[in-house]
Coordinates of C-alpha atoms and ligand atoms in Angstrom, one line a residue:
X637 CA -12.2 -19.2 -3.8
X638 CA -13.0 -15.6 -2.3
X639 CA -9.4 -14.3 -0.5
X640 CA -10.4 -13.2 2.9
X641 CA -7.0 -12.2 4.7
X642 CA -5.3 -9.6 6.2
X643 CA -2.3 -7.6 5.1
X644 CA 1.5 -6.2 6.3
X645 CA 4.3 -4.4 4.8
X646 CA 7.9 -5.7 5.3
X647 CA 8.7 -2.2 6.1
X648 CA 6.7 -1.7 9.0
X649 CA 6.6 -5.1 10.4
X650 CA 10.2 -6.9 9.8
X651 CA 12.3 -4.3 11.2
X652 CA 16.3 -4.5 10.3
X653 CA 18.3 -4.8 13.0
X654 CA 20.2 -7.5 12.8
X655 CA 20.0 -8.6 9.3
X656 CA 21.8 -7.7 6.3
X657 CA 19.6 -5.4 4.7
X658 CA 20.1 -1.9 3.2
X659 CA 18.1 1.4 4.1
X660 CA 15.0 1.8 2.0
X661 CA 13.3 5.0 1.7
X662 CA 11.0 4.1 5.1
X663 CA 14.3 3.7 7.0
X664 CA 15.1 7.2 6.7
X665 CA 11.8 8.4 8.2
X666 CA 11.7 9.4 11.8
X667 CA 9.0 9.7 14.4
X668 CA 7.5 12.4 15.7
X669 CA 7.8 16.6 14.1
X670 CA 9.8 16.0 11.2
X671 CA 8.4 12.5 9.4
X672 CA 6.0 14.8 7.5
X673 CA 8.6 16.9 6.1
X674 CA 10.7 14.1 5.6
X675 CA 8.3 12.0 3.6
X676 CA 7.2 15.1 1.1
X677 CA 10.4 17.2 0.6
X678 CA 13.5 15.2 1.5
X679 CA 17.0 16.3 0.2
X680 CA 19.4 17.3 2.6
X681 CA 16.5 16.7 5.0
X682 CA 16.6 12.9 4.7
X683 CA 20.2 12.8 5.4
X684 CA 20.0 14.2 8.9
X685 CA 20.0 11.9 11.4
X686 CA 17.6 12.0 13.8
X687 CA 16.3 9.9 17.1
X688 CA 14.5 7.3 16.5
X689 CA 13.5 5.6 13.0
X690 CA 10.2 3.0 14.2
X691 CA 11.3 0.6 10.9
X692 CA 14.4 -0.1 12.3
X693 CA 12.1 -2.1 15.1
X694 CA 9.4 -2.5 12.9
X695 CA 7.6 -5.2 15.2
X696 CA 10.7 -7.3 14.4
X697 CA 8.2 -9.8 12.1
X698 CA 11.4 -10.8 11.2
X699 CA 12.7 -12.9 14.3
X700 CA 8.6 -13.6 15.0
X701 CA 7.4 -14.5 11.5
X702 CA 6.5 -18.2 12.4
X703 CA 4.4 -17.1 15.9
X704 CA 2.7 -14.3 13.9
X705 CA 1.4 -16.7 10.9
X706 CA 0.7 -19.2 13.3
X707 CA -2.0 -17.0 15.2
X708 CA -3.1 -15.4 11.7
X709 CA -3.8 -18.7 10.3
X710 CA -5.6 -19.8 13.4
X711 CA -7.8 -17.0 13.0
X712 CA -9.1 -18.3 9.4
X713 CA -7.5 -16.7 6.9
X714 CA -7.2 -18.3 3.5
X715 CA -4.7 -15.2 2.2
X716 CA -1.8 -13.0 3.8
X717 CA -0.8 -10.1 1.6
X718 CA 2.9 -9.2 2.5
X719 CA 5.9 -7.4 0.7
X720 CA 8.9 -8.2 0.3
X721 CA 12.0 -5.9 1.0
X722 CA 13.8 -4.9 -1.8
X723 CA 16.8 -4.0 0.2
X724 CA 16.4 -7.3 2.2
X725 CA 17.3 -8.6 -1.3
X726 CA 19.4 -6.0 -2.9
X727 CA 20.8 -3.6 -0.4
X728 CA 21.8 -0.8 -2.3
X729 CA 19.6 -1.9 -5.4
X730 CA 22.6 -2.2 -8.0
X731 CA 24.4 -5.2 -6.4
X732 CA 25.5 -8.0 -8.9
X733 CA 24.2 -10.7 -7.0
X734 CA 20.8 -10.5 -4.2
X735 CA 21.3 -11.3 -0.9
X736 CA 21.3 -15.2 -0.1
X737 CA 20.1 -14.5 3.3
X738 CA 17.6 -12.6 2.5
X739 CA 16.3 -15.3 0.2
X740 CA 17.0 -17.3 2.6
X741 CA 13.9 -15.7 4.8
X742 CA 11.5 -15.2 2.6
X743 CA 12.0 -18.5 1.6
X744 CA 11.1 -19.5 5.0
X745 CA 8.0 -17.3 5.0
X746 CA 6.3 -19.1 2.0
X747 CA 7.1 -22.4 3.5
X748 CA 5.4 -21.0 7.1
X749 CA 2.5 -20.0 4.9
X750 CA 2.0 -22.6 2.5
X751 CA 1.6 -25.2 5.9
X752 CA -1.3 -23.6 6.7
X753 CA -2.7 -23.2 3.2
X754 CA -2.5 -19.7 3.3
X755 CA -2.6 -18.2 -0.2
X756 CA 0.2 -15.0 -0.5
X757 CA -0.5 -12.0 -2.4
X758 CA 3.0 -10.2 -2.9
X759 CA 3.8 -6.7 -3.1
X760 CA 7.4 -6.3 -4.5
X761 CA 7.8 -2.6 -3.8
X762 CA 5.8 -1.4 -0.4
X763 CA 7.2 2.0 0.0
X764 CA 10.4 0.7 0.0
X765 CA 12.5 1.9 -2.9
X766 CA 16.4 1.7 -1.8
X767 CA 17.5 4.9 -0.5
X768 CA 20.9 4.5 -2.2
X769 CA 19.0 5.0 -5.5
X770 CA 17.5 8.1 -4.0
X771 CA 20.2 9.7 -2.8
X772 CA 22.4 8.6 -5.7
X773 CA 20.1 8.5 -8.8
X774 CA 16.7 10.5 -7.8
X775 CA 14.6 7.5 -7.2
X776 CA 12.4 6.6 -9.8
X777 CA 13.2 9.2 -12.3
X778 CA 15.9 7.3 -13.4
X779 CA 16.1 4.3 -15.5
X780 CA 18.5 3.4 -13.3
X781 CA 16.2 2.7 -10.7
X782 CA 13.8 0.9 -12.8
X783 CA 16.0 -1.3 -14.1
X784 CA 17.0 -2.1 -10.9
X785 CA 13.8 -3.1 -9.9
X786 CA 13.4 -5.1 -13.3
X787 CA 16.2 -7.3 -12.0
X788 CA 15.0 -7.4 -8.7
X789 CA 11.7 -8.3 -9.8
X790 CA 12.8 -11.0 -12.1
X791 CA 14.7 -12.6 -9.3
X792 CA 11.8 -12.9 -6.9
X793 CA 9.5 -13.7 -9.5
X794 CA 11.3 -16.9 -10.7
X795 CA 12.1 -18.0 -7.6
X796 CA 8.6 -18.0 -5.9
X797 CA 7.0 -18.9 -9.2
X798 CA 5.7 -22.3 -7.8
X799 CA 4.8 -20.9 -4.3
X800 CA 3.1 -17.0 -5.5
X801 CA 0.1 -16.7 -8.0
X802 CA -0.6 -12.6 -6.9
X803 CA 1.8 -10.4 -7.3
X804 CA 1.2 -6.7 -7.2
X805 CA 4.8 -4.6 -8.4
X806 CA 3.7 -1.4 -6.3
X807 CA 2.2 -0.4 -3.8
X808 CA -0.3 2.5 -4.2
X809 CA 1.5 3.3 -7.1
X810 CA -0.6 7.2 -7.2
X811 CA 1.6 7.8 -3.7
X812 CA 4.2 9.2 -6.2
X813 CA 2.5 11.8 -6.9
X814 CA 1.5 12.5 -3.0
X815 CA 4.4 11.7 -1.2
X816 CA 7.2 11.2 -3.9
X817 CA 9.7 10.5 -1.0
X818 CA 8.3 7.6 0.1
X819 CA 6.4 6.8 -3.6
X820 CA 9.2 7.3 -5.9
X821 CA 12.4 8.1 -4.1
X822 CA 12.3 11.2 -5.4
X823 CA 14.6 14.5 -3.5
X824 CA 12.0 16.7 -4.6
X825 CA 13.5 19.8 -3.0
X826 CA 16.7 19.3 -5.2
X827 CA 14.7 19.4 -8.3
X828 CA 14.8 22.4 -10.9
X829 CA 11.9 21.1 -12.1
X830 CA 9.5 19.4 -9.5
X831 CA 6.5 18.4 -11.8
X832 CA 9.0 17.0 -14.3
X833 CA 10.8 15.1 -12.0
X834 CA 7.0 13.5 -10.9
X835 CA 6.3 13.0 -13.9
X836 CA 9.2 10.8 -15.0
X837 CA 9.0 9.2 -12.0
X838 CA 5.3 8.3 -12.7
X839 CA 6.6 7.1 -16.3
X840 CA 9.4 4.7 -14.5
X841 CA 7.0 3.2 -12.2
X842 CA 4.3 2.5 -14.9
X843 CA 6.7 1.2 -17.7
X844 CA 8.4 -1.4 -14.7
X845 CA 4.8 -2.4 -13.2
X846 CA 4.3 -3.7 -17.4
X847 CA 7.6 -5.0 -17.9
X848 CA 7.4 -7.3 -14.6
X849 CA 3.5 -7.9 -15.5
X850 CA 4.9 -9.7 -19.1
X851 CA 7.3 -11.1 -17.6
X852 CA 5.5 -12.9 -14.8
X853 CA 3.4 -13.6 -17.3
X854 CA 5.6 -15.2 -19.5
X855 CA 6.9 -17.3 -16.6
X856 CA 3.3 -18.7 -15.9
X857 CA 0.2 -17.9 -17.5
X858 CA -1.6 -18.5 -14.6
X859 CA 0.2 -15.3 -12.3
X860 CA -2.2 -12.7 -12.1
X861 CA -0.8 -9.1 -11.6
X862 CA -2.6 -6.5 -9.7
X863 CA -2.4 -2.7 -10.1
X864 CA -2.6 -1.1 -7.2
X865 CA -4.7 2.3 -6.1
X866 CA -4.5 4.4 -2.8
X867 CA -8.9 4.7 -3.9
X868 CA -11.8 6.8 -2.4
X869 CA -13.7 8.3 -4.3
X870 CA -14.3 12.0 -4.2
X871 CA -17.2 13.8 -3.7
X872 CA -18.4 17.5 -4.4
X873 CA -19.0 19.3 -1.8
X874 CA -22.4 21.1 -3.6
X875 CA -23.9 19.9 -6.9
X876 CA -22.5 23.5 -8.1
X877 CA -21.0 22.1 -11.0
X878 CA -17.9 24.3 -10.3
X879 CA -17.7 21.8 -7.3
X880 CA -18.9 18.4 -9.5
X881 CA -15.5 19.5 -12.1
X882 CA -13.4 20.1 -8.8
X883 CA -13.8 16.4 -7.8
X884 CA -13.9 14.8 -10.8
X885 CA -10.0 17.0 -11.5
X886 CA -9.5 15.1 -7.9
X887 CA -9.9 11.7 -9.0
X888 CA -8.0 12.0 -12.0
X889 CA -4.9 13.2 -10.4
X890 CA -5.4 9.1 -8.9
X891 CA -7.4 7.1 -12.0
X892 CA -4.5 8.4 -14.0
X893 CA -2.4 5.8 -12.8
X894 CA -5.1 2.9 -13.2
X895 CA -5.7 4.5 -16.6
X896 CA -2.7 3.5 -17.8
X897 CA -2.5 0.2 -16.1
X898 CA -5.6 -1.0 -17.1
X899 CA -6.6 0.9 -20.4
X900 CA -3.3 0.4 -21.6
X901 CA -2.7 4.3 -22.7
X902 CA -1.6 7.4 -21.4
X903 CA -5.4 9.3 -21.1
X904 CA -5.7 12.5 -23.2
X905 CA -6.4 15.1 -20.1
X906 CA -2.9 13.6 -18.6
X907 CA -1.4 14.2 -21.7
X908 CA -3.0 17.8 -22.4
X909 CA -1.7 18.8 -18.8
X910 CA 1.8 17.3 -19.2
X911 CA 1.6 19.8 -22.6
X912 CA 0.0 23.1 -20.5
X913 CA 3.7 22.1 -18.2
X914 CA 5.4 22.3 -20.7
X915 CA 6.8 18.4 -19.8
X916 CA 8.0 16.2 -22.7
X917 CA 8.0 12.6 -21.6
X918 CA 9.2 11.9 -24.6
X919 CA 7.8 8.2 -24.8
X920 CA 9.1 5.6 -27.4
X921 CA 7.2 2.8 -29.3
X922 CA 8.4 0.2 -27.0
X923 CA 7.2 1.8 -23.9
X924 CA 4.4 2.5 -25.7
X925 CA 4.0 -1.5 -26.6
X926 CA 4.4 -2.2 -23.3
X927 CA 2.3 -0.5 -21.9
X928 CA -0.3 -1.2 -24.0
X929 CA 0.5 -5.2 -24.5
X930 CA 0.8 -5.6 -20.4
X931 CA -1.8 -4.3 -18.5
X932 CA -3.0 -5.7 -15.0
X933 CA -5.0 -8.9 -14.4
X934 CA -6.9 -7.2 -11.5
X935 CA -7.4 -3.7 -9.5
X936 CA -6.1 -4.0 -5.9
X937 CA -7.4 -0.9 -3.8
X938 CA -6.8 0.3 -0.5
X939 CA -9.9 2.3 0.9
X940 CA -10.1 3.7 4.0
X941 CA -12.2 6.7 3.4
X942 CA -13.8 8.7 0.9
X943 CA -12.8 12.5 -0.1
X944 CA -14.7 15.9 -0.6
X945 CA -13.6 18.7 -3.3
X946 CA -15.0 22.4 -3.9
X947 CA -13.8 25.1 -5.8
X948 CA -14.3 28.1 -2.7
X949 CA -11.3 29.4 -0.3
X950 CA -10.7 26.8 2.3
X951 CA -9.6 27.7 6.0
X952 CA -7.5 25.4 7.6
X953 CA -10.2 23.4 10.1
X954 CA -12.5 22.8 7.2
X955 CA -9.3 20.8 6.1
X956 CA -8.2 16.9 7.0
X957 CA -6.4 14.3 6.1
X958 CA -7.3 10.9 4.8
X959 CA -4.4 8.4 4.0
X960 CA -2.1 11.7 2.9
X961 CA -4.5 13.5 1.2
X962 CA -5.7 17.2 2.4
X963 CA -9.3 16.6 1.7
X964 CA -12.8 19.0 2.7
X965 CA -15.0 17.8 6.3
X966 CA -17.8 16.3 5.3
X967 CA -20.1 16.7 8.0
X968 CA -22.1 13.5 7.0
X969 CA -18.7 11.7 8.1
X970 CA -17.6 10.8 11.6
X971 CA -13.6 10.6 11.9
X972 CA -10.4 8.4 13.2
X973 CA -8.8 9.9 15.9
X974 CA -6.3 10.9 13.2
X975 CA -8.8 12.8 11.6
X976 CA -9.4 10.0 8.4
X977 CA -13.2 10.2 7.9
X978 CA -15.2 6.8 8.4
X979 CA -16.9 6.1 5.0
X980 CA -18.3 2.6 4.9
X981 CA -20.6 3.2 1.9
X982 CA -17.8 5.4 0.5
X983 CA -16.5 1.8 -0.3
X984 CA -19.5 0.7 -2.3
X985 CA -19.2 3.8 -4.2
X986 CA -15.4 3.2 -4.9
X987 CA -15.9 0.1 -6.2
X988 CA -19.1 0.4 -8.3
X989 CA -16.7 3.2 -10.0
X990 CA -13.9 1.3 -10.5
X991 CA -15.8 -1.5 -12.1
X992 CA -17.6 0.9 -14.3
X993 CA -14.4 2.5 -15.3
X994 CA -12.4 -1.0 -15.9
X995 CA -14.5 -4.3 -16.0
X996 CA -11.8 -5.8 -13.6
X997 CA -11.8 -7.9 -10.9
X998 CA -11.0 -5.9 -8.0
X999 CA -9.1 -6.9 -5.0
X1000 CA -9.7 -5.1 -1.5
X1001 CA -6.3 -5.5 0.2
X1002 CA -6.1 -2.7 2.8
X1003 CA -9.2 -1.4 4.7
X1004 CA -8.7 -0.9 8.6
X1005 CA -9.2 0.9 11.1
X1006 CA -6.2 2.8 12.9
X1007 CA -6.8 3.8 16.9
X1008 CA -5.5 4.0 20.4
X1009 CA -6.6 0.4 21.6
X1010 CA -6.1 0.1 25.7
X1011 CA -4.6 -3.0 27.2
X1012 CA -6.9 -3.7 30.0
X1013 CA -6.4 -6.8 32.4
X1014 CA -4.9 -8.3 29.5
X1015 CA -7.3 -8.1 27.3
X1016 CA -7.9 -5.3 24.5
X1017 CA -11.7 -4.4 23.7
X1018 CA -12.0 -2.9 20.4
X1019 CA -15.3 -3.2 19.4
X1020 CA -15.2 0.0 17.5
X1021 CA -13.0 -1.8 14.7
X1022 CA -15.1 -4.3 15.0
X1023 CA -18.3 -2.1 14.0
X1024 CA -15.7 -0.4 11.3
X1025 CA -14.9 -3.5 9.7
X1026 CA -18.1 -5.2 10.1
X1027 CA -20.0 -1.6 8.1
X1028 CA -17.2 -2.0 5.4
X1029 CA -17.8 -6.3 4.6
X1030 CA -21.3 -5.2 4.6
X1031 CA -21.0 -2.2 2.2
X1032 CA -19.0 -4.4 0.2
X1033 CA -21.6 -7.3 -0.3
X1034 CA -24.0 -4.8 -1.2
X1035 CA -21.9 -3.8 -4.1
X1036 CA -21.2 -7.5 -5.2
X1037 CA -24.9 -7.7 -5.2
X1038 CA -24.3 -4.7 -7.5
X1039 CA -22.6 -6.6 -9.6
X1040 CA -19.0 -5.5 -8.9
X1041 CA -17.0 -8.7 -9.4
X1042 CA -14.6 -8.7 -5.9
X1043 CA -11.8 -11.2 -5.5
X1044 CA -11.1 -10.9 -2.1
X1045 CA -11.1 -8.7 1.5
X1046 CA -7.8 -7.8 2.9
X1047 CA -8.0 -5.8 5.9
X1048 CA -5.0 -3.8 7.1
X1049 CA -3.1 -4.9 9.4
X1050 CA -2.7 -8.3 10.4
X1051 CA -1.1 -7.4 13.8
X1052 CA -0.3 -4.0 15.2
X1053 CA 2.8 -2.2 13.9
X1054 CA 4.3 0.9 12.8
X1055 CA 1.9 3.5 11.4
X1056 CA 3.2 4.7 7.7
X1057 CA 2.1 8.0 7.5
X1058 CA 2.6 8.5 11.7
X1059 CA 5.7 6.4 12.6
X1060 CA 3.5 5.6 15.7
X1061 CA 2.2 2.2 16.3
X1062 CA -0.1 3.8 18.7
X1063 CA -1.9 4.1 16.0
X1064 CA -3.1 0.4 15.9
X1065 CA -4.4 -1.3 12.9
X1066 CA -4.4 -4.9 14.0
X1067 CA -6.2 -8.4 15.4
X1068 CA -3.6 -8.4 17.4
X1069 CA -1.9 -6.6 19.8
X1070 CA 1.6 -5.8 20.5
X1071 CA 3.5 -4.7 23.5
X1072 CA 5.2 -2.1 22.0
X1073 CA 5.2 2.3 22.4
X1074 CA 6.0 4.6 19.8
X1075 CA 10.0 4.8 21.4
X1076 CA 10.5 1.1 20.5
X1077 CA 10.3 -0.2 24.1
X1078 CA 8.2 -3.4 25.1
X1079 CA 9.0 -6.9 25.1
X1080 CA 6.7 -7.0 21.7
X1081 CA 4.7 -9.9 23.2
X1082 CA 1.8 -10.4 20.5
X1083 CA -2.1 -11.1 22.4
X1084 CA -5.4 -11.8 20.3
X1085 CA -8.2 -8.9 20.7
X1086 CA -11.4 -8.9 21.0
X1087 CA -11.6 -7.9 16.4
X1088 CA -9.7 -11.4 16.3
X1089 CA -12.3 -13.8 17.8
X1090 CA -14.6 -11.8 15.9
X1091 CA -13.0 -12.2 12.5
X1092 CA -12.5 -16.1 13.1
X1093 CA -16.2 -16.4 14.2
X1094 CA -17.0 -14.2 10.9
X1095 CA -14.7 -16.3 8.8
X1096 CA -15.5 -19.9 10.0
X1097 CA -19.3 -18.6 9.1
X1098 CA -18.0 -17.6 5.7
X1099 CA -16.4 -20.7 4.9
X1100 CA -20.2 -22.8 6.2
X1101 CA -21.9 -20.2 3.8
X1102 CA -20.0 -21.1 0.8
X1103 CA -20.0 -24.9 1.7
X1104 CA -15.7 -25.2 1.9
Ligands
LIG2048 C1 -1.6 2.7 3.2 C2 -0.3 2.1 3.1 O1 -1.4 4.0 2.6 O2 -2.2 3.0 4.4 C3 0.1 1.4 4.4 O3 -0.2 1.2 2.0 C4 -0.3 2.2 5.6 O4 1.5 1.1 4.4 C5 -1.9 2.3 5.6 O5 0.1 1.7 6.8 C6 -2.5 3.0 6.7 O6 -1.9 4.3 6.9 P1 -1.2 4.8 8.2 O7 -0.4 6.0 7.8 O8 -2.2 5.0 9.2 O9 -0.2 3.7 8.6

């Protein structure tokens, strides 16, 4: 059966008030000025306090859960992908025991979802690495950290084993090199040695996505464990081959990580760079084993535009971003309001490459667009995600018809909440609206728009086209 779903994080949807959860690395990010420097250079800067934190809302999915997987599973889905919160769980992250209550909720999630047949695909680690183990340990350049999540993992993955088939350990796991804040926990600004400090990080992260992909394995043969990429594939800006070697550096800053995860090994241009930094990892034959003995079942990708790469001096406006990354204009693209070029036949790029690269399945589960949708007389027209979404299923199909063997569509997000890269939830992703600013204020009352009636009209003609 094709997944066709929609997706949230428990850190941007939940929220914590009221609950006994522990601050993850997204509940130290504020809105507005300083979130950027927060999320790339914290230290000293994370520990200020500061006005508002949106997470600590989130669109409180928390209190709502049963309303919100009602309306998604009237829409049609067949699959949610969610997160769990590893501070829901563990607070701090070294606790002897996890949390019964928030067990306790997440049991009562899968239930919720599992009445309407809705198939989950779990991300254990959605930005969300406890902010105790940054502050305390450096995030993810410490074993202690892993190991933390190793137990946390184990925990969640025996006791959903009946109830979860797809798990994915982390979510675009290439963020820790981008934002190693909110990627890897890392201080980076209290770092001697920046790059080494990524690049143990990046070591962690990989050896625990293989130790919790053999052991859900060994639990039941029949999990499947996704990788998962931040992709988009990145172009030259001329065919001066200057330029064609610029982009293809680009993309291995990102396939690096899928490298590993898929291939099983370290790739030699990695390694030659870690050597040219002078960076000994200083990996042992059981790390080694496992990551060689434990790669992923499938690629899950998020894709919501393509990038661009030359070689020449760049002034600042022929710069933007795209999902964090500075990238070239291409002046083929349109853009987001935020500036995230629209690249629908980027996507059918991205995954033709990804299948060339791998021969895995691969798994869409974020593609969205994010805008300012207007509540008007109660009702919210966004035809222009409509036309966003509708290009990308399309340019999607055409590379199945490639031959790219796709699993399923996730598009991000199921209902509106708080942007990760913005703190805003003006910036909208979902089928649904909700009453809610970027100050927390609202009475978070959740109404259908017009992208929902049009997905359920898409998906009840999916489900006639393949006879379910
Ligand atoms: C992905 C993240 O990077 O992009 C999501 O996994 C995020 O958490 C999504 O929300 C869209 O980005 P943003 O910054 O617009 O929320």
């Amino acid at each position: 059966m094709f997944l066709w779903g929609t997706a949230l994080s428990a850190n941007q949807s939940e929220g914590t008030l009221n609950s006994s959860k522990g601050d993850s690395v997204s509940d130290r990010l504020p809105s507005g000025k300083n979130r950027y420097q927060v999320m790339t250079c914290p230290g000293e800067k994370a520990d200020e306090t500061y006005e508002y934190y949106p997470t600590h809302r989130g669109i409180d999915f928390y209190s709502h859960y049963k309303e919100d997987i009602k309306k998604l599973a009237e829409m049609g889905i067949n699959s949610l992908r969610l997160s769990i919160s590893w501070t829901r769980i563990f607070p701090t992250g070294l606790e002897k025991e996890p949390n019964i209550e928030g067990l306790n909720f997440y049991d009562k999630v899968f239930d919720e979802l599992s009445k309407y047949q809705i198939e989950p695909i779990v991300t254990l680690n959605h930005f969300d690495t406890p902010y105790y183990l940054a502050k305390n340990y450096g995030g993810w350049k410490s074993t202690v950290t892993k190991e933390a999540f190793v137990k946390y993992a184990d925990i969640i993955l025996k006791r959903y084993n009946n109830k979860v088939t797809y798990w994915i350990p982390c979510n675009e796991i290439n963020m820790a090199a981008h934002i190693p804040f909110v990627g890897a926990g890392l201080m980076i600004d209290l770092e001697k040695q920046p790059q080494k400090a990524i690049a143990e990080a990046i070591h962690n992260l990989l050896v625990a996505s293989a130790i919790v992909t053999k052991r859900a394995h060994e639990l039941n043969p029949d999990n499947k464990i996704g990788c998962m990429l931040a992709a988009g594939t990145t172009y030259p800006e001329t065919p001066d081959p200057e330029n064609v070697l610029c982009a293809m550096e680009k993309d291995r800053e990102n396939y690096l990580f899928t490298d590993v995860q898929l291939r099983g090994a370290y790739p030699t241009y990695y390694l030659k760079k870690l050597l040219k930094q002078k960076i000994d990892l200083a990996i042992c034959e059981e790390e080694k084993n496992l990551l060689v003995q434990h790669t992923a079942d499938f690629v899950a990708i998020s894709y919501y535009n393509s990038r661009m790469a030359s070689n020449r001096q760049k002034r600042e406006t022929d710069v933007t971003t795209g999902n964090v990354f500075a990238t070239l204009k291409n002046p083929y693209l349109e853009s987001t309001e935020w500036g995230w070029q629209i690249d629908p036949i980027g996507l059918r790029i991205t995954l033709n490459e990804l299948c060339d690269r791998y021969q895995k399945p691969i798994m869409i589960v974020e593609n969205g667009l994010g805008a300012k949708d207007q509540l008007i007389d109660g009702q919210i027209n966004d035809c222009y995600r409509i036309d966003f979404l509708s290009a990308h299923i399309s340019e999607m199909k055409k590379a199945q018809n490639d031959g790219v063997e796709i699993i399923g569509y996730l598009s991000w997000s199921g209902l509106d909440i708080i942007s990760a890269s913005s703190g805003e939830i003006s910036k909208r992703y979902g089928f649904i609206y909700v009453c809610q600013d970027d100050k927390g204020n609202g009475n978070q009352k959740r109404i259908e728009k017009a992208s929902y009636y049009w997905y359920q009209t898409f998906l009840s003609n999916e489900k006639v086209n393949l006879g379910e």
